[in-house]
Coordinates of C-alpha atoms in Angstrom, one line a residue:
X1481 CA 126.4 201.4 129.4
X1482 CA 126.0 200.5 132.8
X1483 CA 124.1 197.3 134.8
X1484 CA 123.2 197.0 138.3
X1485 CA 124.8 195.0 140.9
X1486 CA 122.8 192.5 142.5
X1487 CA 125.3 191.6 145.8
X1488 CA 127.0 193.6 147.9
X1489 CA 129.3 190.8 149.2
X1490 CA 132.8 190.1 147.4
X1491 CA 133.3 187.8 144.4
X1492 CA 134.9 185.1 146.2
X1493 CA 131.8 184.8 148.6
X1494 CA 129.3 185.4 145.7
X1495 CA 130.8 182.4 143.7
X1496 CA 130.6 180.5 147.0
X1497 CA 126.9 181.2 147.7
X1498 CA 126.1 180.1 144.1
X1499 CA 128.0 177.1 143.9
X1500 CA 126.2 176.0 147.4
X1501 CA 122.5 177.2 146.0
X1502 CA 123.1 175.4 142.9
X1503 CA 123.8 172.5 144.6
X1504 CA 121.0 172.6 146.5
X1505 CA 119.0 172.6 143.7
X1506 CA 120.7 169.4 142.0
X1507 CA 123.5 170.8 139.9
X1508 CA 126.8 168.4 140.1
X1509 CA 129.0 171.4 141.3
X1510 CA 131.3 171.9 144.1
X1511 CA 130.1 173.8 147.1
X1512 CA 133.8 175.3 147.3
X1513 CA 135.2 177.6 145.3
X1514 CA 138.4 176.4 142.6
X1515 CA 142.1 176.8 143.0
X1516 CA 142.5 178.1 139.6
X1517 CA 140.8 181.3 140.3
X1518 CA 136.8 183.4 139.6
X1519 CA 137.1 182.5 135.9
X1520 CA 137.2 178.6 136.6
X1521 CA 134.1 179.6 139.4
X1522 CA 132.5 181.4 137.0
X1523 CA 132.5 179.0 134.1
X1524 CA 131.5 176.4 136.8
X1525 CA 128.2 178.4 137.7
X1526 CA 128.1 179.0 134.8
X1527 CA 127.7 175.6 133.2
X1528 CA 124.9 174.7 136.5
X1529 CA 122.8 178.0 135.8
X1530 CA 120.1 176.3 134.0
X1531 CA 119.1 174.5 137.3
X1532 CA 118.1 178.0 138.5
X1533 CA 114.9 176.7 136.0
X1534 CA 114.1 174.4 139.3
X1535 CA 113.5 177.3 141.4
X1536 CA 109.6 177.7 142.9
X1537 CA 109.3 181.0 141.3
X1538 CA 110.4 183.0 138.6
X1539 CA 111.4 185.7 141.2
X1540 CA 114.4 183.4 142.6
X1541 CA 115.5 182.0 139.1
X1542 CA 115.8 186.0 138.3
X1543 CA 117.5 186.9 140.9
X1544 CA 120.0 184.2 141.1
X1545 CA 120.9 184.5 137.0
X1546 CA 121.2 188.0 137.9
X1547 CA 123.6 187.7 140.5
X1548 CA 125.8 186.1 137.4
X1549 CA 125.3 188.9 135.2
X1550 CA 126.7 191.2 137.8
X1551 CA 130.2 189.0 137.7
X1552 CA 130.5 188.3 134.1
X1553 CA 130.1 191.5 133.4
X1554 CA 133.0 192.4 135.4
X1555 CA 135.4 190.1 133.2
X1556 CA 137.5 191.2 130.8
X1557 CA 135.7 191.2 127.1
X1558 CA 139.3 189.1 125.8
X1559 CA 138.5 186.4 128.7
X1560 CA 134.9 186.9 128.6
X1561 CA 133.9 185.7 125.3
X1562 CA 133.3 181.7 126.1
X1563 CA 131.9 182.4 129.5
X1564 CA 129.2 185.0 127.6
X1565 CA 128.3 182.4 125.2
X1566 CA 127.9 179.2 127.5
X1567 CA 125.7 181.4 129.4
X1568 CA 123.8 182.9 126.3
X1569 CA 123.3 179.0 125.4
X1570 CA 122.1 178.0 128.9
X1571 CA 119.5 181.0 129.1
X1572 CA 117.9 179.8 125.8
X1573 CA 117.3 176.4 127.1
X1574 CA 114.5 177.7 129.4
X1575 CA 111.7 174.7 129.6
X1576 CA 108.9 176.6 130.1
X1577 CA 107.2 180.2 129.1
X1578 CA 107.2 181.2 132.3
X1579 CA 111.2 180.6 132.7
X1580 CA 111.9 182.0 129.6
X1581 CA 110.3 185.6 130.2
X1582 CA 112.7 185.4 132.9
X1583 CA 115.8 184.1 130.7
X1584 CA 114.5 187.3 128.4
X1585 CA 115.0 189.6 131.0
X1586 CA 118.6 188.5 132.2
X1587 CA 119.6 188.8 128.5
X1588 CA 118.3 192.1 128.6
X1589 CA 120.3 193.0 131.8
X1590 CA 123.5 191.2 130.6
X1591 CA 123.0 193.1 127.0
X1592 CA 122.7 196.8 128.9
X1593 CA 126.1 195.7 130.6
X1594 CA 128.3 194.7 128.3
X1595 CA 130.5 197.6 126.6
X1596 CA 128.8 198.9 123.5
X1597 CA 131.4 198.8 121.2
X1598 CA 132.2 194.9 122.1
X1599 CA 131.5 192.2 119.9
X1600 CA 130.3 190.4 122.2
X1601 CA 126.8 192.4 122.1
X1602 CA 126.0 190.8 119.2
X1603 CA 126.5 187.2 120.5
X1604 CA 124.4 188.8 123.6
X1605 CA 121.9 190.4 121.2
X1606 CA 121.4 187.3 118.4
X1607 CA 120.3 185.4 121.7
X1608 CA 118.2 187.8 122.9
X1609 CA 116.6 187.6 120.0
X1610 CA 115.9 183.7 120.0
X1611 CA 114.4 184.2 123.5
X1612 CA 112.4 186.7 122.3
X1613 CA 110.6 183.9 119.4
X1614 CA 110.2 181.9 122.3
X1615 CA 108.3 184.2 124.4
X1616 CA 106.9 186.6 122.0
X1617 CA 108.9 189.6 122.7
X1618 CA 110.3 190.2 119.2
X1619 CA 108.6 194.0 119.3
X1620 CA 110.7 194.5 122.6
X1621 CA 114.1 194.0 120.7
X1622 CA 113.6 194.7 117.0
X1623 CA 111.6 197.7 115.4
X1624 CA 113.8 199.5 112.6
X1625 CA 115.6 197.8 110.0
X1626 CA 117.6 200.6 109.4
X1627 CA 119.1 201.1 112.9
X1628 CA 119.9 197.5 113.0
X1629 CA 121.6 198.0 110.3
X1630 CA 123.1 201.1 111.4
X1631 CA 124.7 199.2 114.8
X1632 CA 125.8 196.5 112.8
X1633 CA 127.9 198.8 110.7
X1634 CA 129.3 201.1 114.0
X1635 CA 130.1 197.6 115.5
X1636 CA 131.9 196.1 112.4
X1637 CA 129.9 192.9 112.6
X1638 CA 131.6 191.3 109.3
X1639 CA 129.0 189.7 106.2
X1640 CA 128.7 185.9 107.9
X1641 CA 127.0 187.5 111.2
X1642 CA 124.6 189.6 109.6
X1643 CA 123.4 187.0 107.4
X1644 CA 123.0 185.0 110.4
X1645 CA 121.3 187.3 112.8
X1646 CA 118.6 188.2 109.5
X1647 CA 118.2 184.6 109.0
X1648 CA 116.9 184.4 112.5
X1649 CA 115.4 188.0 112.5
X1650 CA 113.0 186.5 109.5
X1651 CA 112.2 183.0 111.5
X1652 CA 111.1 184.4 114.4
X1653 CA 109.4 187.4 112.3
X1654 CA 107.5 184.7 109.8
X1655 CA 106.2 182.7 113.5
X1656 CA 104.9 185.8 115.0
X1657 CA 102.7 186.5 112.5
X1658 CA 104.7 190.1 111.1
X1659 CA 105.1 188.6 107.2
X1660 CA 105.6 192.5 106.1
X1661 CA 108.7 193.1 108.1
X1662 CA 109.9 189.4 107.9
X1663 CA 109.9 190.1 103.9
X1664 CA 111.6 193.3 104.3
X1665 CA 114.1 191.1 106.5
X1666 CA 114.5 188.4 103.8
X1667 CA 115.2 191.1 101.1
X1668 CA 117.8 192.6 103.1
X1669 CA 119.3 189.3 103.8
X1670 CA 119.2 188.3 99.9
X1671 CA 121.0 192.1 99.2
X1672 CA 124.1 191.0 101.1
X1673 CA 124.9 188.5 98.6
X1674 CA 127.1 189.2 95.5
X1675 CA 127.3 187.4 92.0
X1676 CA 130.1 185.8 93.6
X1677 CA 128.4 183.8 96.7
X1678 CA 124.5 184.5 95.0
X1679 CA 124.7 180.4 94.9
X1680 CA 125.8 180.1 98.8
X1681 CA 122.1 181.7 99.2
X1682 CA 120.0 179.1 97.1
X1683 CA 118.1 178.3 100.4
X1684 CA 117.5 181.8 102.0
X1685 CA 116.4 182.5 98.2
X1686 CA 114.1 179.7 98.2
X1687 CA 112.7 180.6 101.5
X1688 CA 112.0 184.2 100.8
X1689 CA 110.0 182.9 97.7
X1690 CA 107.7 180.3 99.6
X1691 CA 106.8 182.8 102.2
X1692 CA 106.1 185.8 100.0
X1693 CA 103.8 183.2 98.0
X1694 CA 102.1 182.0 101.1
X1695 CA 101.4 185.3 102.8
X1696 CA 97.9 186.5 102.1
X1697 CA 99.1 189.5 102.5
X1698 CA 101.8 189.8 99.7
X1699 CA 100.7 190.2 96.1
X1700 CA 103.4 191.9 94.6
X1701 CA 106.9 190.3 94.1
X1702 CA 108.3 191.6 90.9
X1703 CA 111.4 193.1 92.9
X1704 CA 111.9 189.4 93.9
X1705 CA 113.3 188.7 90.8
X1706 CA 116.1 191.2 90.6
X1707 CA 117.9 189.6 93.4
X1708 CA 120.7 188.3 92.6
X1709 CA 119.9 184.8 95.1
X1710 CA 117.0 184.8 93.5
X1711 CA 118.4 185.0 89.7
X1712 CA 120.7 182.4 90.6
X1713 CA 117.4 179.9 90.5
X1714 CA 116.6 180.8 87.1
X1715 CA 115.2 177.7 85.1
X1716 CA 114.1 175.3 88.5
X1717 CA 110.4 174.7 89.2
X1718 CA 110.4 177.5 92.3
X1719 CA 111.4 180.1 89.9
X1720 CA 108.7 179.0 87.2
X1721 CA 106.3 179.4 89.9
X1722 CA 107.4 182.5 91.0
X1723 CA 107.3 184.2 87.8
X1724 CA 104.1 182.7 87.4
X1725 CA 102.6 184.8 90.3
X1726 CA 104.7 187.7 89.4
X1727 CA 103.2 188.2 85.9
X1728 CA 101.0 185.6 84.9
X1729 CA 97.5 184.4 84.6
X1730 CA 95.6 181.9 86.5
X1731 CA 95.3 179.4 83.8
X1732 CA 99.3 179.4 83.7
X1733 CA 99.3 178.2 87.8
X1734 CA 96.3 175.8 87.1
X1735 CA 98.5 174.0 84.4
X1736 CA 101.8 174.5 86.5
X1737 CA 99.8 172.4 89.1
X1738 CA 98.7 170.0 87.0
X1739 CA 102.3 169.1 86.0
X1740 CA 103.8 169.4 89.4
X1741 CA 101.5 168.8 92.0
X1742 CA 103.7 167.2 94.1
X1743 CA 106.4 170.0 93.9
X1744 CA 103.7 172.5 95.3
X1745 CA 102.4 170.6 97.7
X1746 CA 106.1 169.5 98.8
X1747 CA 106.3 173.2 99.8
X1748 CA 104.2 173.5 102.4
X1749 CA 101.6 176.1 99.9
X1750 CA 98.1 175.6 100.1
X1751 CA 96.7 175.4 96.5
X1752 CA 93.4 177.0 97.6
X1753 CA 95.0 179.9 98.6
X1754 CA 97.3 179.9 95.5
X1755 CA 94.4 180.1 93.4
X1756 CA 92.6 182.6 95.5
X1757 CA 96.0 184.6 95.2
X1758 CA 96.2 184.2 91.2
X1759 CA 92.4 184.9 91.0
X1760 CA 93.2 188.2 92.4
X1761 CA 96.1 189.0 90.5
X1762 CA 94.5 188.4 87.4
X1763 CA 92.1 190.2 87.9
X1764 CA 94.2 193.0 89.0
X1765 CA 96.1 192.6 85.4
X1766 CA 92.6 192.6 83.4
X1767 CA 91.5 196.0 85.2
X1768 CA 94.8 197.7 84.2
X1769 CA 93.8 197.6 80.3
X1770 CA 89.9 197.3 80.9
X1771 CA 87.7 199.9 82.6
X1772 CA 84.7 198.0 82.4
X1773 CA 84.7 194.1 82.9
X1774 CA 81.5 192.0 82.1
X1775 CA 80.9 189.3 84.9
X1776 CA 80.8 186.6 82.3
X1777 CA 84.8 187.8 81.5
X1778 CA 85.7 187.5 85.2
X1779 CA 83.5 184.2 85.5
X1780 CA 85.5 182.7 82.7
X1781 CA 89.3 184.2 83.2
X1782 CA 88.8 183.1 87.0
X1783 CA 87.6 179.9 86.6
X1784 CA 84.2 181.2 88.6
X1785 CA 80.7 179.5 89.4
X1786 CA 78.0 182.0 88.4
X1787 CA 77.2 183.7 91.2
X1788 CA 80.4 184.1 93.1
X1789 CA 81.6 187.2 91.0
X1790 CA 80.5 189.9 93.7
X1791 CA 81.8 188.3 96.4
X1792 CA 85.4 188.0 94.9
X1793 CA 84.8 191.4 93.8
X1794 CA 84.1 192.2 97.6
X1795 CA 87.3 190.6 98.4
X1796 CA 89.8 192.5 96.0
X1797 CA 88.4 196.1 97.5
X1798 CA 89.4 194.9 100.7
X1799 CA 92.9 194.2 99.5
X1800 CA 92.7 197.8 98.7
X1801 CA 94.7 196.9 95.5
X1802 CA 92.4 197.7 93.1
X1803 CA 89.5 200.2 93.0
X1804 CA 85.9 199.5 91.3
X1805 CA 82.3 199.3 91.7
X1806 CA 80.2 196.7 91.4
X1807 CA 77.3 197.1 88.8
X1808 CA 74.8 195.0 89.0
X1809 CA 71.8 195.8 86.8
X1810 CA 74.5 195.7 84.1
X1811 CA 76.3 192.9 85.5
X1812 CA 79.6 194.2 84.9
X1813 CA 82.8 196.0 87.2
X1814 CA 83.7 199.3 86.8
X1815 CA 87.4 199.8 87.5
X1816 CA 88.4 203.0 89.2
X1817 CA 91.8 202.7 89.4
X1818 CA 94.4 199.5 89.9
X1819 CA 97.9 199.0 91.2
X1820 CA 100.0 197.2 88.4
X1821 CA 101.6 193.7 89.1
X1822 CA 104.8 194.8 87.8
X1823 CA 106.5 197.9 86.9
X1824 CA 108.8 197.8 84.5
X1825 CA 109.8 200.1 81.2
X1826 CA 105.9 200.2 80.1
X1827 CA 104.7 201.3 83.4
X1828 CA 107.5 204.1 83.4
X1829 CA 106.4 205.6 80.2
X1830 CA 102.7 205.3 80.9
X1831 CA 103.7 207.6 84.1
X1832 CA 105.0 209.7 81.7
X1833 CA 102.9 209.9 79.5
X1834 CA 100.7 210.5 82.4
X1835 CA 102.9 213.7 84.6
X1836 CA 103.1 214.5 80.7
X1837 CA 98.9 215.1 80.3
X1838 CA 98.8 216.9 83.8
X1839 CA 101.8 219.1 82.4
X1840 CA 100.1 220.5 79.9
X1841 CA 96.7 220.9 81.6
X1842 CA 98.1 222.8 84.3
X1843 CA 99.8 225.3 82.2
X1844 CA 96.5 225.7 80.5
X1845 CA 95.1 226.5 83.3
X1846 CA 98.0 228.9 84.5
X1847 CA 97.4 230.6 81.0
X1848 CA 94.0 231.0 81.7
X1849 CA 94.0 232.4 84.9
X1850 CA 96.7 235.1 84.1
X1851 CA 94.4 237.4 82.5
X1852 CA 92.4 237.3 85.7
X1853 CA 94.8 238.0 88.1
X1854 CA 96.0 240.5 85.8
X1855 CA 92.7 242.4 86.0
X1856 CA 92.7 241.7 89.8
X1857 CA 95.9 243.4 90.6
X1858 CA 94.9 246.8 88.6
X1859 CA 91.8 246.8 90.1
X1860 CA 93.1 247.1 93.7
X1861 CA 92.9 250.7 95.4
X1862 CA 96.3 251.9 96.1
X1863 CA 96.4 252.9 99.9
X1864 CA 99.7 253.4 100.1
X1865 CA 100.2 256.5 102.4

């Protein structure tokens, strides 16, 4: 992959330029170049590169961080390595918005540069991706899990790396508001963990539980609890709580936060929202085995106030989780259809049982319309010349 150049004059008057620009705008540099040769320069402007952050416009700092990027590129990827990463760590330093749009786009540049089959992408690339949490850019540089995955494979990026670079994938992920990928990011980062190491991940583990738990958006989190990570947590408090959301009642998280308050709250969870959350998954448990649901049942599963029944009801349809109709000469809910909170053995044989039911009726109806196709085909004219 190719980058642009950004000066047509030689190295050794490029290096000299910077060193004197730099200076000019504070840095403690030399204005000449070294004796010990362009890598010393270049580590040199290097190291006084975040001063271009001084410049009046973001059209200067660009252009002078650019003019960098067009050198290091040109070294060696076996001398290249420390110069790539004190540069990668100045770039994320930006102190402002503004600055770091611009530190975005260098990365960018020095990224498209580097050889493709280098290591030294990733370092390029996990930095890029830091910039981009700072300056909301995370769409730019991440879309598809699977082709991240797929380049992390082609580039032999060993276990350690990938963890890393998920851990920060799910960070920045979780502050720009994208919970559904950030979970899909956690999961992955979780599935790279063996029985061996599962205990080396008791933090990502504890992570992925707190956001899936806080996200309005997530209500089921049954596969949760086939991660190994996850397993590893068996008999703490998180893992209580998490089963509790996975397959329990409401009453079960009221008492669970009457014993530990202080463990929930510790947490970061809101215990509005956790009983807003239960609410609906209780409700989504009572409408798999009940087709029609008095409001008096819902008022006294949910813990309810007369009166607020349609407006929860209101609330699950827009979850789209559960499908009804609100009868209200009768007073009651008439349940459509619901997705289950789990889905484990009995959910596999009721979908059995189910393709089972359409089985049959469909060679019914195959057996009845034989006959009249039958009686169809003899009936047609035979035109054949």
């Amino acid at each position: 992959m190719s980058a642009p150049t950004f000066n047509d004059a030689t190295d050794e008057e490029q290096y000299q330029d910077l060193r004197s620009h730099l200076k000019s705008l504070g840095a403690d540099i030399s204005e000449e170049n070294s004796e010990e040769g362009y890598l010393r320069d270049l580590h040199d402007v290097i190291n006084a590169s975040d001063f271009c952050f001084r410049e009046a416009n973001e059209a200067d700092a660009e252009s002078t961080l650019n003019c960098i990027v067009s050198l290091l590129i040109m070294v060696p990827p076996t001398e290249s390595e420390p110069l790539v990463s004190l540069f990668c760590e100045k770039l994320t330093r930006a102190p402002s918005l503004k600055m770091g749009c611009v530190s975005f786009k260098v990365l960018q540049n020095l990224f498209a540069g580097i050889e493709e089959k280098s290591l030294l992408c990733y370092d390029v690339y996990f930095n890029l991706v830091r910039v981009a949490g700072q300056t909301d850019n995370v769409n730019t540089v991440f879309k598809d899990l699977n082709k991240l995955k797929s380049w992390l494979f082609e580039l032999k990026v060993g276990t350690e790396k990938t963890q890393r670079l998920l851990r920060l994938l799910h960070e920045v992920l979780v502050e720009s508001k994208q919970s559904e990928m950030a979970a899909k990011v956690m999961i992955e980062l979780l599935g790279t963990y063996t029985e061996d190491n599962a205990s080396q991940a008791r933090d990502d583990a504890h992570k992925c539980i707190v956001t899936s738990l806080a996200d309005p958006n997530t209500f089921l989190m049954d596969h949760l609890l086939l991660l190994k990570p996850v397993r590893f947590l068996e008999g703490e408090l998180i893992h209580d709580l998490l089963t509790i959301f996975v397959s329990e009642k409401l009453s079960s998280y009221v008492a669970f936060y009457a014993a530990n308050k202080d463990f929930v709250n510790s947490l970061g969870l809101s215990h509005e929202q956790n009983l807003q959350k239960m609410r609906l998954l209780t409700f989504m448990q009572m409408a798999e085995t009940q087709k029609e649901i008095p409001f008096s049942i819902i008022e006294s599963e949910l813990q309810l106030n007369s009166g607020e029944v349609e407006s929860f009801i209101i609330d699950v349809l827009r979850t789209k989780l559960v499908r009804a109709k609100i009868d209200e000469l009768q007073q009651r809910v008439l349940v459509s259809s619901t997705m289950h909170r789990t889905f484990g053995k009995p959910q596999w044989q009721l979908l059995r049982e189910s393709i089972t039911v359409w089985q049959v009726n469909l060679n019914k109806i195959q057996s009845q319309l034989q006959p009249v196709l039958r009686s169809t085909y003899e009936n047609i004219p035979n035109v054949a010349a």
